[in-house]
């Protein structure tokens, strides 16, 4: 299992979608940091470097980040299909479940790696505004970007780190869902598209208020405005992850190659 | 001796289409068994069923006494190439790909990687990326990967695909050596000439079924007779202990002899059964002709019309 996991982590950097995501995650915060019309459109000025990661996250969590995560995680399966290496690996004395669990584990880790990188590029992009005390908010706390007086760097760090951590956690089931669909369809593009279609349908289900708190898409805003207590949100996300992973293993166990 | 590979009534269906039907065969240690047949006959599906990559709809597969699905650990003793060309990560070198395989197999000494690379004459190209390998080099790397664990069972789908004559000769030698050291080899191929060169058994497939098996080890010591009454001759010879492996080939009867001197008994036996012997001679076995004949016979039997439309070989 260790050899498998080492092999799968090593492959991450080889994925075209991961490389593409890295480029997007470098450019995206720069757009916010140097956008000339930000006041005209949103009615505020950036006053701190901490606000760049916040704006980058707020503007990408609904579609861009789920898209990047879904594509990369579906490609974890797709790379084997492209190279024809899936049967080769399965002919070794590893069980199918072990092989897929290694993939699922990498798909679970990937949102944290991507969000860590995104935070880093956002902080670099916001460096021109400085990271000292500032009047206003990060955009990730209760007071929004306007804040309530002077914000100390330690509080800003806490808000930003917490938001990125929660965001990464809430993106985990999307990665696992992409792996599940890629396994079902045996196609990376199909897996990513099916994942996005599922998320879009879920977003439309907000017209059923009774199910809204349970939707995966509702949890995507947990980093800034959790619909329920964070403990409940964490449990629900863990349930989604377990369900998607179990379904992927069950389907994969009976696949013909 | 227990067979290393054994299937019993193996059947695979995809929807309403039956790809492999009622397929039973066995490969014993030291044997090289070649599956031959026209495109779409089901050879690759049999290879995938036997190696545990696909699940049978019905029937059983045993590898070294175990079901490869229930006991994946049995694959520790399996070396297989089921893709043609053999599939590797193109961004890694040949050596790195083999190291990865060695890690996954477990218990493979580091020196073994270099050993198998030399065996297939890829030592000089070992550190080049697989992406720049030719088709034949990839196939040879596939054979090297299959040999890594000194397997008891080798399964190869179209090992000759894309190989030049020298590579082909090399790989034949490697497989022959493996078989002589007790490894059971199962392969599928279209190259009937290569089959005769080093295989011990041939299984002829048509439309998912095993229509005939030929033991090539006995092909040199066989007799072919032409008679006026095939059925009566067959009955008469079947009753004799010195006549073995009787088979009908076209309008001829072909059989082996217990000893060379038994040839003297053939004409008297047929005469006493009231059968007129028209010709008697050595059976110089032509696998290509035999294969075509059997496939055409099978097609004619199935369709009820003459199937002589040229089987792929």
Coordinates of C-alpha atoms in Angstrom, one line a residue:
Chain A
X1 CA 0.0 0.0 0.0
X2 CA 2.9 2.3 0.8
X3 CA 4.4 1.7 -2.7
X4 CA 1.0 2.4 -4.3
X5 CA 0.5 5.6 -2.3
X6 CA 4.0 6.8 -3.1
X7 CA 3.4 6.0 -6.8
X8 CA 0.1 7.9 -6.9
X9 CA 1.4 11.0 -5.1
X10 CA 4.3 11.0 -7.5
X11 CA 1.9 11.0 -10.4
X12 CA 0.0 14.2 -9.3
X13 CA 2.6 16.6 -10.7
X14 CA 2.3 14.7 -14.1
X15 CA -1.4 15.4 -14.5
X16 CA -2.1 18.0 -17.1
X17 CA -5.1 19.2 -15.1
X18 CA -3.0 19.8 -12.0
X19 CA -0.5 21.8 -14.0
X20 CA -3.3 23.8 -15.6
X21 CA -4.8 24.4 -12.2
X22 CA -1.5 25.6 -10.8
X23 CA -1.4 28.2 -13.6
X24 CA -5.0 29.3 -12.9
X25 CA -4.3 29.5 -9.2
X26 CA -1.3 31.8 -9.8
X27 CA -3.1 34.1 -12.1
X28 CA -6.5 34.3 -10.3
X29 CA -5.3 36.2 -7.1
X30 CA -3.3 38.6 -9.3
X31 CA -6.4 39.6 -11.0
X32 CA -7.9 40.7 -7.7
X33 CA -4.8 42.3 -6.4
X34 CA -4.3 44.5 -9.5
X35 CA -7.9 44.9 -10.8
X36 CA -8.3 48.7 -11.6
X37 CA -12.1 48.7 -11.5
X38 CA -12.6 47.0 -8.2
X39 CA -14.1 50.0 -6.5
X40 CA -16.4 50.8 -9.4
X41 CA -17.9 47.3 -9.4
X42 CA -17.8 46.3 -5.7
X43 CA -17.6 49.6 -3.9
X44 CA -14.5 49.0 -1.8
X45 CA -10.7 49.4 -1.9
X46 CA -8.2 46.7 -0.9
X47 CA -6.3 47.9 2.1
X48 CA -4.5 44.7 3.2
X49 CA -2.8 41.7 1.7
X50 CA -5.1 39.5 3.8
X51 CA -8.0 40.6 1.7
X52 CA -6.6 39.1 -1.5
X53 CA -6.8 35.5 -0.3
X54 CA -10.3 36.2 1.0
X55 CA -11.5 37.7 -2.3
X56 CA -9.8 35.0 -4.3
X57 CA -11.6 32.3 -2.2
X58 CA -15.0 34.1 -2.2
X59 CA -15.0 34.4 -5.9
X60 CA -13.9 30.9 -6.8
X61 CA -15.5 28.6 -4.3
X62 CA -18.8 28.4 -6.2
X63 CA -17.5 27.1 -9.5
X64 CA -13.8 27.5 -10.3
X65 CA -12.4 25.5 -7.4
X66 CA -14.9 22.7 -7.7
X67 CA -14.2 22.5 -11.4
X68 CA -10.4 22.3 -10.9
X69 CA -10.7 19.7 -8.2
X70 CA -13.2 17.6 -10.2
X71 CA -11.0 17.6 -13.3
X72 CA -7.8 16.8 -11.5
X73 CA -9.3 14.0 -9.5
X74 CA -11.1 12.4 -12.5
X75 CA -7.7 12.5 -14.2
X76 CA -6.2 10.4 -11.5
X77 CA -8.2 7.6 -13.1
X78 CA -7.9 9.0 -16.6
X79 CA -4.1 8.9 -16.7
X80 CA -4.2 5.1 -16.3
X81 CA -6.8 4.8 -19.0
X82 CA -4.7 7.0 -21.3
X83 CA -1.5 5.1 -20.8
X84 CA -3.3 1.7 -20.7
X85 CA -1.5 1.0 -17.4
X86 CA -4.6 0.1 -15.3
X87 CA -4.5 -3.6 -16.2
X88 CA -0.7 -3.7 -15.8
X89 CA -0.9 -2.5 -12.2
X90 CA -3.9 -4.8 -11.4
X91 CA -1.9 -7.8 -12.6
X92 CA 0.4 -7.2 -9.7
X93 CA -0.5 -8.7 -6.3
X94 CA -2.4 -5.7 -5.1
X95 CA -6.1 -5.9 -4.7
X96 CA -8.4 -3.6 -6.7
X97 CA -9.6 -2.1 -3.4
X98 CA -6.0 -1.2 -2.4
X99 CA -5.3 0.4 -5.7
X100 CA -8.4 2.5 -5.7
X101 CA -8.0 3.4 -2.1
X102 CA -4.6 4.9 -2.9
X103 CA -6.3 6.9 -5.7
X104 CA -9.1 8.0 -3.3
X105 CA -6.6 9.0 -0.6
X106 CA -4.7 11.2 -3.1
X107 CA -8.1 12.6 -4.3
X108 CA -8.8 13.5 -0.6
X109 CA -5.4 15.1 -0.1
X110 CA -5.4 17.0 -3.3
X111 CA -7.9 19.7 -2.3
X112 CA -5.7 20.5 0.7
X113 CA -2.6 20.7 -1.5
X114 CA -4.4 22.9 -4.1
X115 CA -5.8 25.2 -1.4
X116 CA -2.4 25.5 0.3
X117 CA -1.0 26.5 -3.0
X118 CA -3.8 28.9 -3.7
X119 CA -3.3 30.5 -0.3
X120 CA 0.4 30.9 -1.0
X121 CA -0.2 32.5 -4.4
X122 CA -2.9 34.8 -3.0
X123 CA -0.6 35.9 -0.2
X124 CA 2.2 36.6 -2.7
X125 CA -0.3 38.5 -4.9
X126 CA -1.4 40.6 -2.0
X127 CA 2.1 41.4 -0.7
X128 CA 2.0 44.9 -2.2
X129 CA -0.7 45.8 0.3
X130 CA 1.3 44.6 3.3
X131 CA 0.4 42.3 6.2
X132 CA 0.3 44.7 9.1
X133 CA -2.8 45.9 11.2
X134 CA -5.5 47.4 9.0
X135 CA -8.8 49.1 9.3
X136 CA -11.5 46.8 7.9
X137 CA -12.0 43.0 7.7
X138 CA -10.6 40.1 5.7
X139 CA -14.0 39.4 4.1
X140 CA -14.0 36.0 5.8
X141 CA -15.2 37.0 9.2
X142 CA -18.7 38.2 10.4
X143 CA -17.9 41.8 9.6
X144 CA -17.0 41.2 6.0
X145 CA -14.5 43.4 4.2
X146 CA -15.5 46.6 6.0
X147 CA -14.8 45.0 9.4
X148 CA -15.3 46.7 12.8
X149 CA -12.3 48.9 13.5
X150 CA -8.7 47.8 13.3
X151 CA -7.8 44.2 12.6
X152 CA -4.6 42.7 14.0
X153 CA -2.5 40.4 11.7
X154 CA -2.9 37.5 14.1
X155 CA -6.7 37.6 13.8
X156 CA -6.5 38.1 10.1
X157 CA -4.1 35.0 9.8
X158 CA -6.5 33.0 11.9
X159 CA -9.5 33.9 9.7
X160 CA -7.8 33.3 6.4
X161 CA -6.2 29.9 7.5
X162 CA -9.4 28.7 9.0
X163 CA -11.4 29.6 5.8
X164 CA -8.9 27.9 3.5
X165 CA -8.8 24.8 5.7
X166 CA -12.6 24.5 5.8
X167 CA -12.9 25.2 2.1
X168 CA -10.4 22.4 1.3
X169 CA -12.3 20.0 3.5
X170 CA -15.6 20.9 1.8
X171 CA -14.0 20.3 -1.6
X172 CA -12.9 16.8 -0.6
X173 CA -16.2 15.0 -1.5
X174 CA -16.1 16.7 -4.9
X175 CA -12.8 15.1 -5.6
X176 CA -14.1 11.7 -4.5
X177 CA -17.3 12.1 -6.5
X178 CA -15.1 12.8 -9.6
X179 CA -13.2 9.6 -8.9
X180 CA -16.5 7.7 -8.5
X181 CA -17.9 9.0 -11.8
X182 CA -14.5 8.4 -13.6
X183 CA -14.6 4.8 -12.4
X184 CA -18.3 4.3 -13.4
X185 CA -17.8 5.8 -16.8
X186 CA -14.1 4.8 -17.3
X187 CA -13.5 8.2 -18.7
X188 CA -11.8 11.2 -17.1
X189 CA -13.7 13.9 -19.0
X190 CA -17.0 12.1 -18.5
X191 CA -16.2 11.8 -14.8
X192 CA -15.4 15.6 -14.4
X193 CA -18.5 16.6 -16.4
X194 CA -20.8 14.2 -14.4
X195 CA -19.4 15.7 -11.2
X196 CA -20.1 19.3 -12.4
X197 CA -23.6 18.3 -13.6
X198 CA -24.3 16.8 -10.2
X199 CA -23.2 20.0 -8.4
X200 CA -25.3 22.2 -10.7
X201 CA -28.4 20.0 -10.1
X202 CA -27.7 20.2 -6.4
X203 CA -27.5 24.0 -6.5
X204 CA -30.9 24.0 -8.1
X205 CA -32.3 21.9 -5.3
X206 CA -32.2 24.9 -3.0
X207 CA -35.9 25.4 -4.0
X208 CA -36.5 22.5 -1.6
X209 CA -35.7 24.1 1.7
X210 CA -36.0 20.8 3.6
X211 CA -33.1 19.3 1.8
X212 CA -30.9 22.4 1.4
X213 CA -29.0 22.0 4.7
X214 CA -28.0 18.5 3.6
X215 CA -26.7 19.4 0.1
X216 CA -23.1 19.1 -0.8
X217 CA -23.2 22.4 -2.5
X218 CA -24.6 24.1 0.6
X219 CA -21.4 23.1 2.5
X220 CA -19.2 24.8 -0.1
X221 CA -20.0 28.1 1.7
X222 CA -19.2 26.7 5.2
X223 CA -15.8 28.5 5.2
X224 CA -17.6 31.9 5.5
X225 CA -21.2 31.2 6.4
X226 CA -21.9 27.7 7.6
X227 CA -25.5 26.7 7.2
X228 CA -25.3 24.6 10.4
X229 CA -22.8 24.3 13.3
X230 CA -19.3 23.4 12.0
X231 CA -19.3 20.0 13.7
X232 CA -22.5 19.0 11.9
X233 CA -21.0 20.3 8.6
X234 CA -17.9 18.3 9.2
X235 CA -19.9 15.1 9.9
X236 CA -22.0 15.6 6.8
X237 CA -19.0 16.1 4.6
X238 CA -17.3 13.0 6.1
X239 CA -20.5 11.1 5.3
X240 CA -20.4 12.2 1.7
X241 CA -16.8 11.3 1.4
X242 CA -17.3 7.8 2.9
X243 CA -20.4 7.2 0.6
X244 CA -18.6 8.3 -2.6
X245 CA -15.5 6.3 -1.7
X246 CA -17.4 3.1 -0.8
X247 CA -19.5 3.4 -4.0
X248 CA -16.3 3.8 -6.1
X249 CA -14.7 0.7 -4.5
X250 CA -17.9 -1.4 -5.0
X251 CA -18.2 -0.4 -8.7
X252 CA -14.5 -0.9 -9.3
X253 CA -14.4 -4.4 -7.7
X254 CA -16.7 -5.7 -10.5
X255 CA -15.3 -3.9 -13.5
X256 CA -13.9 -5.9 -16.4
X257 CA -10.6 -4.8 -17.9
Chain B
X1 CA 1.1 -33.0 -12.5
X2 CA -1.4 -30.3 -11.4
X3 CA -2.1 -27.7 -14.2
X4 CA -0.8 -24.2 -13.5
X5 CA -3.7 -22.7 -15.4
X6 CA -7.0 -24.5 -15.7
X7 CA -10.4 -23.3 -16.9
X8 CA -13.7 -25.2 -16.7
X9 CA -16.7 -24.3 -18.9
X10 CA -15.5 -20.6 -18.9
X11 CA -18.1 -18.3 -20.5
X12 CA -18.1 -14.6 -20.9
X13 CA -21.1 -12.6 -22.1
X14 CA -21.4 -8.9 -22.7
X15 CA -25.1 -8.2 -22.9
X16 CA -26.6 -10.6 -25.4
X17 CA -23.3 -11.3 -27.1
X18 CA -21.3 -14.3 -26.0
X19 CA -17.5 -13.6 -26.4
X20 CA -16.2 -16.8 -24.8
X21 CA -18.3 -20.0 -24.6
X22 CA -17.8 -23.1 -22.6
X23 CA -14.0 -22.8 -22.7
X24 CA -12.1 -25.5 -20.9
X25 CA -8.3 -26.1 -21.1
X26 CA -5.3 -26.6 -19.0
X27 CA -1.6 -25.5 -19.1
X28 CA 0.9 -27.6 -17.2
X29 CA 4.3 -26.5 -15.8
X30 CA 6.8 -26.4 -18.6
X31 CA 4.2 -26.1 -21.4
X32 CA 3.9 -23.2 -23.9
X33 CA 0.3 -22.9 -24.9
X34 CA -0.6 -20.7 -27.8
X35 CA -4.2 -19.5 -28.4
X36 CA -4.7 -18.8 -32.1
X37 CA -7.8 -17.8 -34.0
X38 CA -9.2 -15.1 -36.3
X39 CA -9.7 -11.6 -35.1
X40 CA -12.6 -11.4 -32.6
X41 CA -12.3 -15.1 -31.8
X42 CA -12.1 -14.3 -28.1
X43 CA -8.4 -14.9 -27.4
X44 CA -7.8 -11.6 -25.6
X45 CA -10.9 -12.1 -23.5
X46 CA -9.7 -15.6 -22.4
X47 CA -6.3 -14.1 -21.5
X48 CA -8.1 -11.4 -19.4
X49 CA -10.4 -13.9 -17.8
X50 CA -7.5 -16.2 -16.9
X51 CA -5.3 -13.4 -15.5
X52 CA -8.2 -12.1 -13.4
X53 CA -8.8 -8.8 -15.2
X54 CA -12.3 -9.8 -16.3
X55 CA -14.9 -11.7 -14.5
X56 CA -16.4 -14.9 -16.0
X57 CA -20.2 -14.9 -16.5
X58 CA -20.0 -18.6 -15.6
X59 CA -17.4 -21.3 -15.3
X60 CA -14.2 -21.3 -13.3
X61 CA -10.6 -20.2 -13.6
X62 CA -7.8 -21.7 -11.5
X63 CA -4.3 -20.4 -11.4
X64 CA -1.8 -22.5 -9.4
X65 CA -4.9 -24.0 -7.7
X66 CA -6.5 -20.6 -6.8
X67 CA -9.2 -18.4 -8.2
X68 CA -7.2 -15.2 -9.1
X69 CA -10.2 -13.0 -8.0
X70 CA -10.5 -14.6 -4.6
X71 CA -6.8 -14.9 -4.0
X72 CA -5.0 -11.9 -5.6
X73 CA -1.8 -13.0 -3.8
X74 CA -1.5 -15.7 -6.4
X75 CA -0.5 -13.0 -8.9
X76 CA 2.8 -12.8 -7.0
X77 CA 3.7 -15.8 -9.1
X78 CA 2.2 -14.4 -12.3
X79 CA 4.0 -12.4 -15.0
X80 CA 1.7 -11.0 -17.6
X81 CA 1.5 -8.6 -20.6
X82 CA -2.1 -8.1 -21.6
X83 CA -1.7 -5.0 -23.7
X84 CA -0.2 -4.8 -27.1
X85 CA 2.0 -2.8 -27.1
X86 CA 2.8 -3.3 -23.4
X87 CA 1.6 -0.3 -21.3
X88 CA 4.1 1.7 -19.3
X89 CA 4.3 5.3 -18.0
X90 CA 5.8 7.1 -21.0
X91 CA 7.3 9.9 -18.9
X92 CA 9.4 7.4 -16.9
X93 CA 12.5 5.5 -18.1
X94 CA 12.3 1.8 -18.8
X95 CA 14.3 1.1 -15.6
X96 CA 12.1 3.3 -13.5
X97 CA 9.0 1.6 -14.8
X98 CA 10.4 -1.8 -13.9
X99 CA 11.4 -0.5 -10.4
X100 CA 7.9 0.6 -10.0
X101 CA 6.7 -2.9 -11.0
X102 CA 9.2 -4.5 -8.6
X103 CA 7.9 -2.3 -5.8
X104 CA 4.3 -3.3 -6.5
X105 CA 5.2 -7.0 -6.7
X106 CA 7.2 -6.8 -3.5
X107 CA 10.3 -9.0 -2.7
X108 CA 12.1 -8.3 -6.0
X109 CA 15.8 -7.6 -5.4
X110 CA 17.1 -4.4 -7.1
X111 CA 19.6 -6.4 -9.2
X112 CA 16.8 -8.3 -10.8
X113 CA 15.7 -5.2 -12.7
X114 CA 19.0 -4.9 -14.4
X115 CA 19.1 -8.7 -15.0
X116 CA 15.8 -8.8 -16.9
X117 CA 16.7 -5.6 -18.8
X118 CA 19.8 -7.3 -20.0
X119 CA 17.9 -10.5 -20.8
X120 CA 15.7 -8.6 -23.3
X121 CA 18.7 -6.6 -24.5
X122 CA 17.4 -3.2 -23.3
X123 CA 20.3 -2.5 -21.0
X124 CA 21.5 0.4 -23.1
X125 CA 18.1 1.9 -23.5
X126 CA 17.1 1.4 -19.8
X127 CA 17.5 5.0 -18.8
X128 CA 15.6 6.5 -21.8
X129 CA 12.0 7.5 -21.4
X130 CA 9.6 4.8 -22.5
X131 CA 7.8 7.4 -24.5
X132 CA 10.6 7.3 -27.1
X133 CA 10.8 3.5 -27.2
X134 CA 9.8 1.8 -30.5
X135 CA 6.9 -0.7 -30.4
X136 CA 9.2 -3.6 -30.3
X137 CA 11.2 -2.1 -27.4
X138 CA 8.0 -1.6 -25.5
X139 CA 7.1 -5.2 -26.1
X140 CA 10.5 -6.4 -24.9
X141 CA 10.1 -4.2 -21.8
X142 CA 6.8 -5.9 -21.3
X143 CA 8.4 -9.3 -21.3
X144 CA 11.1 -8.0 -18.9
X145 CA 8.4 -6.7 -16.5
X146 CA 6.6 -10.1 -16.7
X147 CA 9.8 -11.9 -15.9
X148 CA 10.7 -9.7 -12.9
X149 CA 9.3 -12.0 -10.3
X150 CA 10.5 -15.3 -11.8
X151 CA 6.9 -16.2 -12.3
X152 CA 5.4 -19.7 -12.3
X153 CA 2.9 -18.5 -14.9
X154 CA 3.5 -16.2 -17.8
X155 CA 0.6 -14.8 -19.8
X156 CA 1.3 -12.8 -22.9
X157 CA -1.2 -11.3 -25.3
X158 CA 0.3 -10.9 -28.8
X159 CA 3.9 -10.8 -27.6
X160 CA 5.2 -10.6 -31.2
X161 CA 3.2 -7.5 -32.0
X162 CA 5.5 -4.9 -33.6
X163 CA 8.7 -6.9 -33.2
X164 CA 11.4 -7.2 -35.8
X165 CA 12.7 -10.7 -36.5
X166 CA 15.7 -10.3 -34.2
X167 CA 13.6 -9.2 -31.3
X168 CA 11.1 -12.0 -32.0
X169 CA 13.9 -14.6 -31.9
X170 CA 15.2 -13.1 -28.7
X171 CA 11.8 -13.2 -27.0
X172 CA 11.1 -16.8 -28.3
X173 CA 14.4 -17.8 -26.6
X174 CA 13.4 -16.1 -23.4
X175 CA 10.1 -17.8 -23.3
X176 CA 11.5 -21.1 -24.2
X177 CA 14.1 -20.8 -21.4
X178 CA 11.3 -19.9 -19.0
X179 CA 9.3 -22.9 -20.0
X180 CA 12.3 -25.2 -19.7
X181 CA 12.7 -24.1 -16.1
X182 CA 9.1 -25.1 -15.4
X183 CA 7.2 -21.9 -16.1
X184 CA 3.8 -22.3 -17.7
X185 CA 3.4 -20.0 -20.6
X186 CA 0.1 -19.0 -22.2
X187 CA 0.1 -16.6 -25.1
X188 CA -2.2 -15.5 -27.9
X189 CA -0.9 -14.8 -31.4
X190 CA -1.7 -14.6 -35.1
X191 CA 1.8 -15.7 -36.0
X192 CA 1.5 -19.4 -36.7
X193 CA 5.1 -19.8 -37.7
X194 CA 6.3 -18.6 -34.3
X195 CA 3.9 -21.0 -32.7
X196 CA 5.4 -24.0 -34.4
X197 CA 8.9 -22.8 -33.4
X198 CA 8.5 -23.0 -29.7
X199 CA 5.1 -23.8 -28.4
X200 CA 4.1 -27.2 -27.1
X201 CA 0.3 -26.8 -27.5
X202 CA -2.0 -24.8 -29.7
X203 CA -5.6 -24.1 -29.0
X204 CA -7.6 -23.0 -32.0
X205 CA -10.4 -20.6 -31.2
X206 CA -13.4 -19.5 -33.3
X207 CA -16.3 -17.5 -32.2
X208 CA -15.4 -17.7 -28.6
X209 CA -15.1 -21.5 -28.5
X210 CA -12.0 -23.7 -28.3
X211 CA -12.6 -25.8 -31.5
X212 CA -9.4 -27.9 -31.4
X213 CA -6.2 -28.4 -29.4
X214 CA -3.0 -29.7 -31.0
X215 CA -0.1 -31.2 -29.1
X216 CA 2.9 -30.0 -31.1
X217 CA 5.3 -32.2 -29.2
X218 CA 3.9 -35.3 -31.0
X219 CA 3.6 -33.7 -34.4
X220 CA 6.8 -35.4 -35.8
X221 CA 5.8 -39.0 -35.1
X222 CA 2.4 -39.2 -36.7
X223 CA 1.0 -41.1 -39.7
X224 CA -1.5 -40.0 -42.2
X225 CA -3.7 -42.6 -44.1
X226 CA -6.2 -42.2 -46.8
X227 CA -8.9 -45.0 -46.9
X228 CA -12.2 -45.7 -48.5
X229 CA -14.2 -45.9 -45.3
X230 CA -13.1 -43.4 -42.7
X231 CA -15.5 -44.4 -39.9
X232 CA -14.6 -48.1 -40.1
X233 CA -10.9 -47.4 -40.2
X234 CA -11.2 -45.1 -37.2
X235 CA -13.0 -47.8 -35.2
X236 CA -10.4 -50.4 -36.2
X237 CA -7.5 -48.3 -35.3
X238 CA -9.0 -47.0 -32.1
X239 CA -9.1 -50.6 -30.8
X240 CA -5.4 -50.9 -31.2
X241 CA -3.1 -49.9 -28.3
X242 CA -0.3 -48.8 -30.6
X243 CA -2.4 -46.2 -32.4
X244 CA -2.7 -42.9 -30.4
X245 CA -4.4 -39.6 -30.7
X246 CA -6.6 -40.5 -33.6
X247 CA -8.0 -37.5 -35.5
X248 CA -9.8 -36.9 -38.8
X249 CA -8.3 -34.3 -41.0
X250 CA -10.3 -33.7 -44.1
X251 CA -10.7 -37.1 -45.7
X252 CA -7.6 -38.5 -44.0
X253 CA -7.0 -40.2 -40.7
X254 CA -4.1 -39.0 -38.6
X255 CA -2.6 -40.8 -35.6
X256 CA 0.5 -41.3 -33.6
X257 CA 2.4 -44.6 -33.1
X258 CA 3.4 -46.2 -29.8
X259 CA 6.7 -47.3 -31.4
X260 CA 8.0 -46.8 -34.9
X261 CA 7.7 -50.6 -35.6
X262 CA 3.9 -50.3 -35.1
X263 CA 3.8 -48.9 -38.6
X264 CA 4.0 -52.5 -39.8
X265 CA 0.6 -53.2 -38.2
X266 CA -1.3 -50.4 -39.9
X267 CA -2.1 -52.0 -43.3
X268 CA -2.9 -55.5 -41.9
X269 CA -5.3 -54.0 -39.3
X270 CA -7.1 -52.0 -41.9
X271 CA -7.3 -54.9 -44.3
X272 CA -8.7 -57.2 -41.6
X273 CA -11.4 -54.6 -40.9
X274 CA -12.4 -54.6 -44.6
X275 CA -11.0 -51.1 -45.2
X276 CA -9.1 -50.3 -48.5
X277 CA -5.9 -48.4 -47.8
X278 CA -5.3 -45.8 -50.6
X279 CA -2.2 -44.2 -49.2
X280 CA 0.0 -44.2 -46.1
X281 CA 2.7 -41.7 -45.2
X282 CA 4.3 -39.5 -42.6
X283 CA 2.1 -36.7 -41.4
X284 CA 4.2 -33.6 -42.0
X285 CA 2.2 -31.2 -39.8
X286 CA 1.4 -27.9 -41.4
X287 CA -0.1 -25.8 -38.7
X288 CA -1.2 -23.0 -41.1
X289 CA -3.1 -25.5 -43.3
X290 CA -4.5 -27.3 -40.3
X291 CA -5.6 -24.1 -38.7
X292 CA -7.3 -22.9 -41.9
X293 CA -9.0 -26.2 -42.4
X294 CA -10.3 -26.4 -38.8
X295 CA -11.6 -22.8 -38.8
X296 CA -13.3 -23.4 -42.1
X297 CA -14.8 -26.6 -41.0
X298 CA -16.1 -24.9 -37.9
X299 CA -17.6 -22.1 -39.8
X300 CA -19.2 -24.5 -42.3
X301 CA -20.7 -26.5 -39.4
X302 CA -22.0 -23.4 -37.7
X303 CA -23.5 -21.7 -40.7
X304 CA -24.4 -24.8 -42.7
X305 CA -22.5 -23.5 -45.7
X306 CA -18.9 -23.8 -47.0
X307 CA -16.9 -21.4 -44.9
X308 CA -13.8 -21.3 -47.2
X309 CA -13.5 -17.5 -47.1
X310 CA -10.0 -17.4 -45.8
X311 CA -9.5 -17.3 -42.0
X312 CA -7.0 -14.7 -40.7
X313 CA -3.8 -16.1 -39.5

